[in-house]
PDB file of C-alpha atoms in Angstrom:
ATOM      1  CA  MET D   1     -26.168 -43.408  27.274  1.00 88.00           C
ATOM      2  CA  GLU D   2     -27.534 -42.705  24.181  1.00 92.00           C
ATOM      3  CA  TYR D   3     -27.358 -38.813  24.623  1.00 91.00           C
ATOM      4  CA  ILE D   4     -23.922 -38.700  25.291  1.00 92.00           C
ATOM      5  CA  SER D   5     -23.376 -40.507  21.881  1.00 92.00           C
ATOM      6  CA  VAL D   6     -25.170 -37.956  20.135  1.00 94.00           C
ATOM      7  CA  LEU D   7     -23.876 -35.004  22.108  1.00 96.00           C
ATOM      8  CA  LEU D   8     -20.110 -36.070  22.128  1.00 96.00           C
ATOM      9  CA  PRO D   9     -19.104 -35.410  18.784  1.00 96.00           C
ATOM     10  CA  SER D  10     -20.567 -31.972  18.741  1.00 96.00           C
ATOM     11  CA  ALA D  11     -18.433 -31.125  22.226  1.00 97.00           C
ATOM     12  CA  ALA D  12     -15.360 -32.640  20.701  1.00 97.00           C
ATOM     13  CA  VAL D  13     -15.567 -30.110  17.264  1.00 98.00           C
ATOM     14  CA  GLY D  14     -16.718 -27.379  20.183  1.00 98.00           C
ATOM     15  CA  THR D  15     -14.106 -27.697  22.167  1.00 98.00           C
ATOM     16  CA  ILE D  16     -11.341 -28.169  19.378  1.00 98.00           C
ATOM     17  CA  PHE D  17     -12.730 -24.864  17.435  1.00 98.00           C
ATOM     18  CA  TYR D  18     -12.726 -23.059  20.714  1.00 98.00           C
ATOM     19  CA  PHE D  19      -8.698 -24.168  20.979  1.00 98.00           C
ATOM     20  CA  THR D  20      -8.157 -23.121  17.306  1.00 98.00           C
ATOM     21  CA  MET D  21      -9.404 -19.706  17.399  1.00 98.00           C
ATOM     22  CA  ARG D  22      -7.900 -18.633  20.781  1.00 98.00           C
ATOM     23  CA  ALA D  23      -4.545 -19.680  19.189  1.00 98.00           C
ATOM     24  CA  ILE D  24      -5.547 -17.836  16.315  1.00 98.00           C
ATOM     25  CA  VAL D  25      -6.551 -14.826  18.474  1.00 98.00           C
ATOM     26  CA  GLY D  26      -2.809 -15.195  20.519  1.00 98.00           C
ATOM     27  CA  ALA D  27      -1.062 -15.249  17.429  1.00 98.00           C
ATOM     28  CA  ASP D  28      -2.313 -12.322  15.738  1.00 98.00           C
ATOM     29  CA  ARG D  29      -2.041 -10.421  19.204  1.00 97.00           C
ATOM     30  CA  ALA D  30       1.748 -11.349  19.236  1.00 97.00           C
ATOM     31  CA  GLU D  31       1.919 -10.046  15.555  1.00 97.00           C
ATOM     32  CA  ARG D  32       0.562  -7.162  16.358  1.00 97.00           C
ATOM     33  CA  ALA D  33       2.848  -6.223  19.147  1.00 96.00           C
ATOM     34  CA  ALA D  34       5.648  -7.367  16.993  1.00 96.00           C
ATOM     35  CA  GLN D  35       4.651  -4.904  14.370  1.00 96.00           C
ATOM     36  CA  ALA D  36       4.014  -1.786  16.409  1.00 95.00           C
ATOM     37  CA  ALA D  37       7.577  -2.699  18.315  1.00 95.00           C
ATOM     38  CA  ALA D  38       9.139  -2.600  15.163  1.00 93.00           C
ATOM     39  CA  GLU D  39       7.491   0.783  13.971  1.00 92.00           C
ATOM     40  CA  ASN D  40       8.511   2.014  16.930  1.00 92.00           C
ATOM     41  CA  GLU D  41      11.836   1.460  16.911  1.00 90.00           C
ATOM     42  CA  MET D  42      12.074   2.127  13.858  1.00 89.00           C
ATOM     43  CA  THR D  43      10.349   5.843  14.288  1.00 87.00           C
ATOM     44  CA  GLN D  44      13.202   6.617  16.729  1.00 87.00           C
ATOM     45  CA  SER D  45      15.800   5.421  14.657  1.00 79.00           C
ATOM     46  CA  ALA D  46      14.834   7.701  11.685  1.00 64.00           C
ATOM     47  CA  PRO D  47      15.785  11.008  13.109  1.00 59.00           C
ATOM     48  CA  THR D  48      18.901   9.442  13.467  1.00 58.00           C
ATOM     49  CA  GLN D  49      20.060   8.373   9.763  1.00 55.00           C
ATOM     50  CA  ALA D  50      17.843  11.582   8.791  1.00 53.00           C
ATOM     51  CA  THR D  51      20.907  13.701  10.552  1.00 56.00           C
ATOM     52  CA  ARG D  52      23.523  11.382   9.614  1.00 57.00           C
ATOM     53  CA  GLY D  53      22.153  11.743   5.746  1.00 57.00           C
ATOM     54  CA  GLN D  54      22.231  16.038   6.066  1.00 58.00           C
ATOM     55  CA  LEU D  55      25.506  16.042   8.119  1.00 55.00           C
ATOM     56  CA  ALA D  56      27.182  13.987   5.042  1.00 56.00           C
ATOM     57  CA  ALA D  57      25.442  16.212   2.300  1.00 58.00           C
ATOM     58  CA  LYS D  58      26.838  19.661   4.007  1.00 58.00           C
ATOM     59  CA  ASN D  59      30.380  17.926   4.017  1.00 51.00           C
TER      60      ASN D  59
END
């Protein structure tokens, strides 16, 4: 019983640390995916907007 009372706080802190780091890594992964999607969308729509600007300048 003495060993459990000694090891339980460390195990609890380790478990909390594990889930905290897992949440941080998951949030970072989601943020990077969202950033890549936004950049991809901007890259695909940029030539269309540039073409519109060139057409307006010619008229």
